[in-house]
Amino acid sequence: MISEGLANFLQLILSGLAVGSVYAIVALGFVIIYKATDVFNFAQGELMTLGAFVCYFFIVQLHIPIIWAFLLTFVSTALIGMITEELFFKPLVGEPIFSVIMVTVGLSVFLKGVTGLLWGYMIKKFPVFVSENPISFSGIVISPIHLTTIIITGALIIVFVLFFKFSIMGIAMRAVANDQDASLLMGISVRRIFGLSWAISAIVASMGGILLSSITILHPSSSFVGIKVFPAVVLGGLDSIPGAILGGIIIGVVENLAGGYIDPLVGGGVKEITAFVILIMIMMIRPYGLFGKEEIERV
Amino acid sequence: MKGKLKIIVIFLCFVAVFYGSLVKTISAAEVPGVTKDKIIIGTLSPLTGPIAMVGIPIADAVKDYFSFINEQGGIYGRKIEVISEDDKYEPPQAVASLKKLIDRDKIFACASTSGTPITAAVAPTVGREKIPSMAPIPAYGIFEPKPPKYIFAYGPFYADQVIFNIEYILFTLKAKDPKLAFFYQDDDFGQDGYRGFKAAVEKYKLNVVATEKYTRGAIDISSQVLNIKRANPDFLILTFIPSHSIMLLKEAKKLGLTIPIFSCANARLEEVIKVSGDAADIYHCAEYTALPNETNVPGMAKLIQNRNKRNPAEKVPPKYYILSYVNALILGEGIKKAGKDLTREKLRSALESLKDFNTEGLTGSISYSQNDHCPMTAMRVVKANSKTGYYEPITDWGLTKLNLKQK
Amino acid sequence: MRSGDFKTSYGEDMALLQTTFIKVCIGIFVISLIGFVLIADKYSIYIINLSAIATIGSLGINLLTGFTGQISIGHAGFLAIGAYSSAILTKSGFPFLVALPLAGLISTIAGLLVGIPSLKLRGLYLAITTFAFGFIVEHLANSWVSLTNGAQGMEVIPANIFGINFDTDKGFFFLVFPLAAFAIIFARNLVRSKPGRAWIAIRDRDIAAETIGIDLYWYKLSSFAVSSFYAGVAGGLIAHYIQYIGPTHFELLVSVQYLAMIIIGGLGSILGSIFGAVFMTILPEFLKLLPDLLRGSYPIVTEKFADINLILYGLIIMLFVIIEPKGLNGIWNNIKVYWRMWPYTH
């Protein structure tokens, strides 16, 4: 048995890891699109929620077994991502960045309306796919869904680091992110890479949506977690995949620690602004984040 | 020059068409919204966005009740038409929607002014237009110290509900020097709950071991729950929204926090039981309406029957449906009392003179006066039962002993 | 082609309105607008007033983002500061005529503070800083209860100038419209004079601008200052119009709406700011009127009209930007060019 103080500390860290993993997954989906296409996707939260509802649709409304439902969800959201890219973002290649951002804003409203239209606004329970009994050891408790979230996030880091380092597609995506013209000259189909990045991001978003909806509730309001993306990607570096994940996790953990130790001293309220305090500190000390690359501007 | 002339003419046509579409024909009704055979009632509530789970039932309840009235022949031969607008829970949108209802749709009265911040934002417009309106949520900020002349509601404020819960602990459970923890959403209604909590603590000299809060939209409250657990309270009092009640119950179960939890009526949703499962068995609420499973209550039986006629798919009337249905009842009664010669002023004074209005068991009796447009009506403590998926009353109807209004 | 258009003095050459034709058009527009307001219903006037206030705000953000290239995703923060300042000042007894400009100035101070990081940060990092600013303002409005009454929000006394209460829609129009007109003219003049040119240079290539002698610090900060002043005034006007403000009036959503106004209207264009503000204000109302037209024929539509509205709203925004990334101003210019060239379009 460990001391109560240590148990408390570890408990906070564990919960923080779980929450941070959710932030990390959202941030990951965001950075994938940003890295490959330079698009600042305001609709990432809505993509997440849509993914969760699509999965709900397969499991509860079509009664498909869970594993197949997950696969179907990934396939459909990947398709939705690619179609979105093709319809709405392809025509905007070369246009000023603001226009593209505005389209993502419009997309987020559009997706909100679609989700509301198809599934309504009543609170639903996401189908349970891991045990609901908490696991406890040495005075610390963790729920299986939190553990699953942490493990999946860890897996995603490994998968994506390997993907971008060693696979042809991954290297091609990095090339396109770095220099579109040179990539074209090297024979990389930039069109396909754009579509692929939206597809991957959509899959990651639906994973996040499924996990978040399992931890909390299945409801369109879950898209608000998208706001936490900013501190996470700034901390990690806007164009770094491992950075996004680590950024999310760090924010989750620091938030929880602040909530556990500082909140009781000042009567609460610190937890929520922690993320933004970190944001401001990073902007002042190291604007490019932990892993981001410093941009050298040439005239 | 001819080309320019053409442009000017086309421009003027454009302008004319644009304005023409905005200006509407001025109808000849002396009293807006009332004709020989029709009364137009409006509702304002969020029909999209996360709060739509509250707003849609509010609008539906009004529609359903007045459909029922129409089937009975209407009021003095006039059928009631209900027009619902979406305010997206955004105050400027709400003002625009209300103005549209008043100016374009010509509503006579308004059966729902949406949630508290919206009601506050549209209150100046309601006052200027002198249009009697019902607010679905009893909000301290709106009705105290002096109620708006044209807005009516019923029910205990969040502060009163918290006090009722605490008095249950003190006087019914007869807990000796209980250690209390309070957890609230850092929002207008949460802060009202806190106001009640502080008043009760002061009056009854209570021992508070933990106070926590979270910001609207937080997806994780685990550190706060942990803090509460460490403080080792005997009871936890909440002022939460349903989604976070669910999060709290799950987290409490996980951490082994098994003390009774008391919430306010706004979070008394069947979904909380459904999603939390057996974690909900420690969940109590102060509630001021009848419960959907109380089919022996005549008002509730009629409500369910009416609803099933129009919406057979869903069996259980949501909480906010019941709330709004009572508002529609009150408004209907006011219109009836105002007589055949219907004006807005007559409706307002009819409402203000309503005494001991009986809602057939749906709520306690309701009485208005010039100084009180939101009377505290009777409450009960209800407990969640995860096996049935419903709440069950564990006390009788009553009011709080500590009445914050006596100032 | 403009023909017969020659100037005989420097004054004429620098005039704001260049040809008689434009002067006549604007005159007709103003007169018909005033005439309309005198006979229209309150709802329509409300929309017009909101558009006018939005115009002031969108001019501000366009100066900052469209002309100077400094992205601002937290502009609602300036609106909030202006709104609360004006509300608190008038409540403390300051007359409206003093409170409103003061509110603008307080907002300007905030603008200068936010502008300081802009000297070191660019692009999306600056955007995120402004976003953090907006978030902080909202949080303060919610928690600083002694000042702002917290989440309950606060009542605002109606605008009162020399004893005349501007608390009807029609009356308020005659307050807002001259202010908006003044704001437009001032912005237009700013933009076509030295500050404007400096800002555009900074937007296009700020390092090059510095090398030709433009003081980046001064012009970036002044851009933030003017922009936040406009936003502060707009915020104050909203406060006195709706007569009630709360922290939820100034969320991220509002900042995004203002961004939408200038992007859809046309970045870097005064006319675009006006178009965008009017369009974004009228669009939701127009969508509200649609179900009334369809009510009879498609009952499903009225059942779920709110969600369909959202879908249409999002779609319209997306399609607009895709079809004409330069926004409404781009479309306007296209129309002008077409007419000018007609029938010799090729």
Short mmCIF file of N, CA, C and O in Angstrom, two decimals, chain B residues 311-389:
data_model
loop_
_atom_site.label_atom_id
_atom_site.label_comp_id
_atom_site.label_asym_id
_atom_site.label_seq_id
_atom_site.Cartn_x
_atom_site.Cartn_y
_atom_site.Cartn_z
N ASN B 311 -47.43 11.92 -30.51
CA ASN B 311 -46.05 11.46 -30.66
C ASN B 311 -45.93 10.06 -30.10
O ASN B 311 -45.37 9.85 -29.04
N PRO B 312 -46.50 9.08 -30.82
CA PRO B 312 -46.56 7.73 -30.25
C PRO B 312 -45.21 7.07 -30.10
O PRO B 312 -45.06 6.11 -29.37
N ALA B 313 -44.19 7.61 -30.78
CA ALA B 313 -42.91 6.91 -30.78
C ALA B 313 -42.25 6.92 -29.41
O ALA B 313 -41.66 5.94 -28.99
N GLU B 314 -42.35 8.06 -28.71
CA GLU B 314 -41.62 8.14 -27.45
C GLU B 314 -42.57 8.01 -26.29
O GLU B 314 -43.54 8.73 -26.18
N LYS B 315 -42.24 7.13 -25.38
CA LYS B 315 -43.16 6.80 -24.30
C LYS B 315 -43.05 7.73 -23.11
O LYS B 315 -44.03 8.04 -22.46
N VAL B 316 -41.85 8.14 -22.81
CA VAL B 316 -41.65 8.86 -21.56
C VAL B 316 -41.55 10.36 -21.81
O VAL B 316 -40.64 10.80 -22.50
N PRO B 317 -42.48 11.15 -21.26
CA PRO B 317 -42.35 12.59 -21.47
C PRO B 317 -41.12 13.12 -20.76
O PRO B 317 -40.95 12.90 -19.57
N PRO B 318 -40.24 13.82 -21.49
CA PRO B 318 -39.04 14.35 -20.85
C PRO B 318 -39.40 15.41 -19.83
O PRO B 318 -40.46 16.01 -19.87
N LYS B 319 -38.49 15.64 -18.92
CA LYS B 319 -38.72 16.57 -17.82
C LYS B 319 -39.16 17.93 -18.32
O LYS B 319 -40.11 18.53 -17.80
N TYR B 320 -38.47 18.46 -19.33
CA TYR B 320 -38.78 19.82 -19.77
C TYR B 320 -40.09 19.89 -20.51
O TYR B 320 -40.68 20.95 -20.64
N TYR B 321 -40.55 18.75 -21.00
CA TYR B 321 -41.89 18.69 -21.59
C TYR B 321 -42.92 18.96 -20.50
O TYR B 321 -43.84 19.77 -20.66
N ILE B 322 -42.74 18.26 -19.38
CA ILE B 322 -43.70 18.40 -18.27
C ILE B 322 -43.70 19.84 -17.78
O ILE B 322 -44.74 20.46 -17.58
N LEU B 323 -42.49 20.40 -17.60
CA LEU B 323 -42.36 21.77 -17.13
C LEU B 323 -43.14 22.73 -18.02
O LEU B 323 -43.88 23.58 -17.57
N SER B 324 -42.89 22.58 -19.33
CA SER B 324 -43.47 23.52 -20.28
C SER B 324 -44.96 23.28 -20.41
O SER B 324 -45.73 24.22 -20.66
N TYR B 325 -45.39 22.04 -20.25
CA TYR B 325 -46.82 21.72 -20.34
C TYR B 325 -47.58 22.50 -19.27
O TYR B 325 -48.66 23.04 -19.53
N VAL B 326 -47.00 22.57 -18.09
CA VAL B 326 -47.65 23.32 -17.01
C VAL B 326 -47.74 24.80 -17.38
O VAL B 326 -48.75 25.46 -17.16
N ASN B 327 -46.66 25.32 -17.97
CA ASN B 327 -46.69 26.71 -18.44
C ASN B 327 -47.82 26.92 -19.42
O ASN B 327 -48.55 27.92 -19.36
N ALA B 328 -48.00 25.95 -20.33
CA ALA B 328 -49.08 26.08 -21.30
C ALA B 328 -50.42 26.04 -20.59
O ALA B 328 -51.35 26.79 -20.93
N LEU B 329 -50.54 25.18 -19.57
CA LEU B 329 -51.76 25.12 -18.77
C LEU B 329 -52.07 26.48 -18.16
O LEU B 329 -53.20 26.97 -18.21
N ILE B 330 -51.02 27.08 -17.56
CA ILE B 330 -51.20 28.38 -16.91
C ILE B 330 -51.64 29.42 -17.93
O ILE B 330 -52.57 30.19 -17.71
N LEU B 331 -50.93 29.43 -19.07
CA LEU B 331 -51.26 30.43 -20.09
C LEU B 331 -52.68 30.24 -20.59
O LEU B 331 -53.44 31.21 -20.75
N GLY B 332 -53.05 28.97 -20.82
CA GLY B 332 -54.40 28.69 -21.28
C GLY B 332 -55.44 29.18 -20.28
O GLY B 332 -56.45 29.79 -20.64
N GLU B 333 -55.16 28.92 -19.01
CA GLU B 333 -56.08 29.36 -17.96
C GLU B 333 -56.19 30.88 -17.94
O GLU B 333 -57.26 31.45 -17.80
N GLY B 334 -55.03 31.53 -18.12
CA GLY B 334 -55.04 32.99 -18.14
C GLY B 334 -55.89 33.53 -19.29
O GLY B 334 -56.68 34.46 -19.13
N ILE B 335 -55.73 32.91 -20.46
CA ILE B 335 -56.50 33.37 -21.63
C ILE B 335 -57.99 33.18 -21.37
O ILE B 335 -58.82 34.05 -21.69
N LYS B 336 -58.32 32.04 -20.76
CA LYS B 336 -59.73 31.79 -20.47
C LYS B 336 -60.27 32.83 -19.51
O LYS B 336 -61.35 33.40 -19.70
N LYS B 337 -59.49 33.07 -18.44
CA LYS B 337 -59.95 34.03 -17.43
C LYS B 337 -60.09 35.42 -18.01
O LYS B 337 -60.90 36.22 -17.54
N ALA B 338 -59.26 35.74 -19.01
CA ALA B 338 -59.29 37.10 -19.54
C ALA B 338 -60.58 37.38 -20.28
O ALA B 338 -60.92 38.53 -20.53
N GLY B 339 -61.28 36.32 -20.62
CA GLY B 339 -62.60 36.55 -21.19
C GLY B 339 -62.62 36.60 -22.69
O GLY B 339 -61.60 36.50 -23.37
N LYS B 340 -63.82 36.79 -23.21
CA LYS B 340 -64.00 36.75 -24.65
C LYS B 340 -63.36 37.95 -25.31
O LYS B 340 -62.86 37.89 -26.43
N ASP B 341 -63.38 39.06 -24.60
CA ASP B 341 -62.85 40.30 -25.14
C ASP B 341 -61.35 40.34 -24.83
O ASP B 341 -60.94 40.95 -23.86
N LEU B 342 -60.59 39.70 -25.65
CA LEU B 342 -59.21 39.40 -25.27
C LEU B 342 -58.24 40.51 -25.64
O LEU B 342 -58.18 40.95 -26.78
N THR B 343 -57.52 41.01 -24.65
CA THR B 343 -56.40 41.90 -24.95
C THR B 343 -55.21 41.44 -24.14
O THR B 343 -55.33 40.66 -23.20
N ARG B 344 -54.02 41.97 -24.47
CA ARG B 344 -52.81 41.55 -23.75
C ARG B 344 -52.87 42.01 -22.31
O ARG B 344 -52.47 41.28 -21.40
N GLU B 345 -53.38 43.20 -22.09
CA GLU B 345 -53.45 43.69 -20.72
C GLU B 345 -54.38 42.83 -19.88
O GLU B 345 -54.10 42.54 -18.72
N LYS B 346 -55.49 42.42 -20.50
CA LYS B 346 -56.42 41.58 -19.76
C LYS B 346 -55.78 40.24 -19.44
O LYS B 346 -55.97 39.68 -18.36
N LEU B 347 -55.00 39.73 -20.37
CA LEU B 347 -54.32 38.46 -20.10
C LEU B 347 -53.36 38.63 -18.95
O LEU B 347 -53.29 37.80 -18.03
N ARG B 348 -52.62 39.72 -18.98
CA ARG B 348 -51.64 39.94 -17.93
C ARG B 348 -52.31 40.03 -16.57
O ARG B 348 -51.88 39.41 -15.60
N SER B 349 -53.39 40.81 -16.48
CA SER B 349 -54.01 40.91 -15.16
C SER B 349 -54.70 39.62 -14.77
O SER B 349 -54.78 39.28 -13.59
N ALA B 350 -55.20 38.87 -15.78
CA ALA B 350 -55.80 37.57 -15.45
C ALA B 350 -54.76 36.66 -14.85
O ALA B 350 -54.99 35.98 -13.85
N LEU B 351 -53.56 36.66 -15.45
CA LEU B 351 -52.49 35.82 -14.91
C LEU B 351 -52.11 36.27 -13.52
O LEU B 351 -51.93 35.47 -12.60
N GLU B 352 -52.00 37.58 -13.36
CA GLU B 352 -51.53 38.08 -12.07
C GLU B 352 -52.52 37.81 -10.96
O GLU B 352 -52.15 37.79 -9.79
N SER B 353 -53.80 37.61 -11.33
CA SER B 353 -54.79 37.37 -10.29
C SER B 353 -55.06 35.90 -10.10
O SER B 353 -55.95 35.51 -9.36
N LEU B 354 -54.27 35.05 -10.74
CA LEU B 354 -54.46 33.60 -10.61
C LEU B 354 -54.13 33.17 -9.19
O LEU B 354 -53.06 33.48 -8.67
N LYS B 355 -55.08 32.49 -8.55
CA LYS B 355 -54.82 32.06 -7.17
C LYS B 355 -55.08 30.57 -7.06
O LYS B 355 -56.12 30.08 -7.52
N ASP B 356 -54.18 29.85 -6.41
CA ASP B 356 -54.35 28.43 -6.15
C ASP B 356 -54.73 27.66 -7.40
O ASP B 356 -55.63 26.83 -7.37
N PHE B 357 -54.05 27.96 -8.49
CA PHE B 357 -54.34 27.26 -9.72
C PHE B 357 -53.93 25.81 -9.57
O PHE B 357 -52.81 25.49 -9.18
N ASN B 358 -54.85 24.94 -9.88
CA ASN B 358 -54.65 23.51 -9.65
C ASN B 358 -54.26 22.84 -10.97
O ASN B 358 -54.99 22.91 -11.95
N THR B 359 -53.10 22.22 -11.00
CA THR B 359 -52.65 21.58 -12.22
C THR B 359 -52.90 20.08 -12.19
O THR B 359 -52.23 19.31 -12.87
N GLU B 360 -53.87 19.67 -11.39
CA GLU B 360 -54.25 18.26 -11.31
C GLU B 360 -53.08 17.36 -10.95
O GLU B 360 -52.89 16.30 -11.52
N GLY B 361 -52.28 17.83 -10.03
CA GLY B 361 -51.22 16.98 -9.50
C GLY B 361 -49.89 17.11 -10.22
O GLY B 361 -48.90 16.55 -9.78
N LEU B 362 -49.87 17.87 -11.33
CA LEU B 362 -48.59 17.99 -12.02
C LEU B 362 -47.60 18.80 -11.21
O LEU B 362 -46.40 18.55 -11.23
N THR B 363 -48.11 19.82 -10.51
CA THR B 363 -47.24 20.59 -9.61
C THR B 363 -48.05 20.93 -8.37
O THR B 363 -49.22 20.58 -8.28
N GLY B 364 -47.41 21.64 -7.46
CA GLY B 364 -48.15 22.20 -6.33
C GLY B 364 -49.04 23.32 -6.87
O GLY B 364 -48.98 23.67 -8.04
N SER B 365 -49.87 23.90 -5.99
CA SER B 365 -50.77 24.92 -6.51
C SER B 365 -50.00 26.22 -6.74
O SER B 365 -49.02 26.51 -6.07
N ILE B 366 -50.48 26.97 -7.72
CA ILE B 366 -49.74 28.15 -8.20
C ILE B 366 -50.57 29.40 -7.97
O ILE B 366 -51.73 29.47 -8.38
N SER B 367 -49.99 30.38 -7.33
CA SER B 367 -50.68 31.66 -7.12
C SER B 367 -49.76 32.80 -7.48
O SER B 367 -48.61 32.85 -7.03
N TYR B 368 -50.29 33.75 -8.25
CA TYR B 368 -49.49 34.91 -8.61
C TYR B 368 -49.97 36.14 -7.85
O TYR B 368 -51.07 36.18 -7.33
N SER B 369 -49.11 37.13 -7.82
CA SER B 369 -49.53 38.42 -7.29
C SER B 369 -48.71 39.48 -8.01
O SER B 369 -47.84 39.16 -8.80
N GLN B 370 -48.98 40.72 -7.67
CA GLN B 370 -48.27 41.77 -8.39
C GLN B 370 -46.78 41.71 -8.13
O GLN B 370 -45.97 42.04 -8.99
N ASN B 371 -46.42 41.29 -6.91
CA ASN B 371 -45.00 41.26 -6.59
C ASN B 371 -44.35 39.91 -6.80
O ASN B 371 -43.16 39.76 -6.61
N ASP B 372 -45.15 38.92 -7.15
CA ASP B 372 -44.58 37.58 -7.26
C ASP B 372 -45.05 36.95 -8.56
O ASP B 372 -46.19 36.50 -8.67
N HIS B 373 -44.17 36.92 -9.53
CA HIS B 373 -44.49 36.27 -10.78
C HIS B 373 -43.84 34.90 -10.89
O HIS B 373 -43.92 34.28 -11.93
N CYS B 374 -43.18 34.47 -9.84
CA CYS B 374 -42.58 33.15 -9.87
C CYS B 374 -42.70 32.54 -8.49
O CYS B 374 -41.73 32.50 -7.74
N PRO B 375 -43.89 32.08 -8.14
CA PRO B 375 -44.09 31.56 -6.80
C PRO B 375 -43.34 30.25 -6.60
O PRO B 375 -43.28 29.43 -7.51
N MET B 376 -42.77 30.10 -5.40
CA MET B 376 -42.13 28.82 -5.10
C MET B 376 -43.24 27.79 -4.95
O MET B 376 -44.12 27.94 -4.13
N THR B 377 -43.23 26.76 -5.74
CA THR B 377 -44.26 25.74 -5.60
C THR B 377 -43.65 24.54 -4.87
O THR B 377 -42.44 24.44 -4.70
N ALA B 378 -44.52 23.65 -4.46
CA ALA B 378 -44.07 22.56 -3.59
C ALA B 378 -43.09 21.64 -4.30
O ALA B 378 -43.14 21.44 -5.50
N MET B 379 -42.18 21.07 -3.48
CA MET B 379 -41.19 20.15 -4.04
C MET B 379 -41.24 18.83 -3.29
O MET B 379 -41.84 18.73 -2.22
N ARG B 380 -40.54 17.85 -3.86
CA ARG B 380 -40.29 16.61 -3.15
C ARG B 380 -38.86 16.21 -3.43
O ARG B 380 -38.26 16.67 -4.40
N VAL B 381 -38.34 15.32 -2.60
CA VAL B 381 -37.06 14.71 -2.94
C VAL B 381 -37.37 13.40 -3.63
O VAL B 381 -38.17 12.60 -3.15
N VAL B 382 -36.79 13.19 -4.79
CA VAL B 382 -37.00 11.93 -5.51
C VAL B 382 -35.66 11.21 -5.64
O VAL B 382 -34.60 11.85 -5.69
N LYS B 383 -35.73 9.89 -5.72
CA LYS B 383 -34.50 9.10 -5.76
C LYS B 383 -34.49 8.28 -7.04
O LYS B 383 -35.51 7.76 -7.46
N ALA B 384 -33.31 8.16 -7.63
CA ALA B 384 -33.19 7.38 -8.86
C ALA B 384 -33.20 5.90 -8.55
O ALA B 384 -32.64 5.44 -7.57
N ASN B 385 -33.84 5.16 -9.44
CA ASN B 385 -33.87 3.70 -9.30
C ASN B 385 -33.37 3.11 -10.60
O ASN B 385 -34.06 3.16 -11.62
N SER B 386 -32.16 2.56 -10.57
CA SER B 386 -31.59 2.13 -11.84
C SER B 386 -32.29 0.89 -12.38
O SER B 386 -32.21 0.60 -13.57
N LYS B 387 -33.00 0.16 -11.49
CA LYS B 387 -33.67 -1.03 -12.01
C LYS B 387 -34.88 -0.67 -12.85
O LYS B 387 -35.17 -1.31 -13.85
N THR B 388 -35.60 0.37 -12.44
CA THR B 388 -36.77 0.74 -13.22
C THR B 388 -36.44 1.82 -14.24
O THR B 388 -37.19 2.02 -15.18
N GLY B 389 -35.34 2.52 -14.01
CA GLY B 389 -34.98 3.61 -14.91
C GLY B 389 -35.75 4.88 -14.62
O GLY B 389 -35.68 5.83 -15.39
#
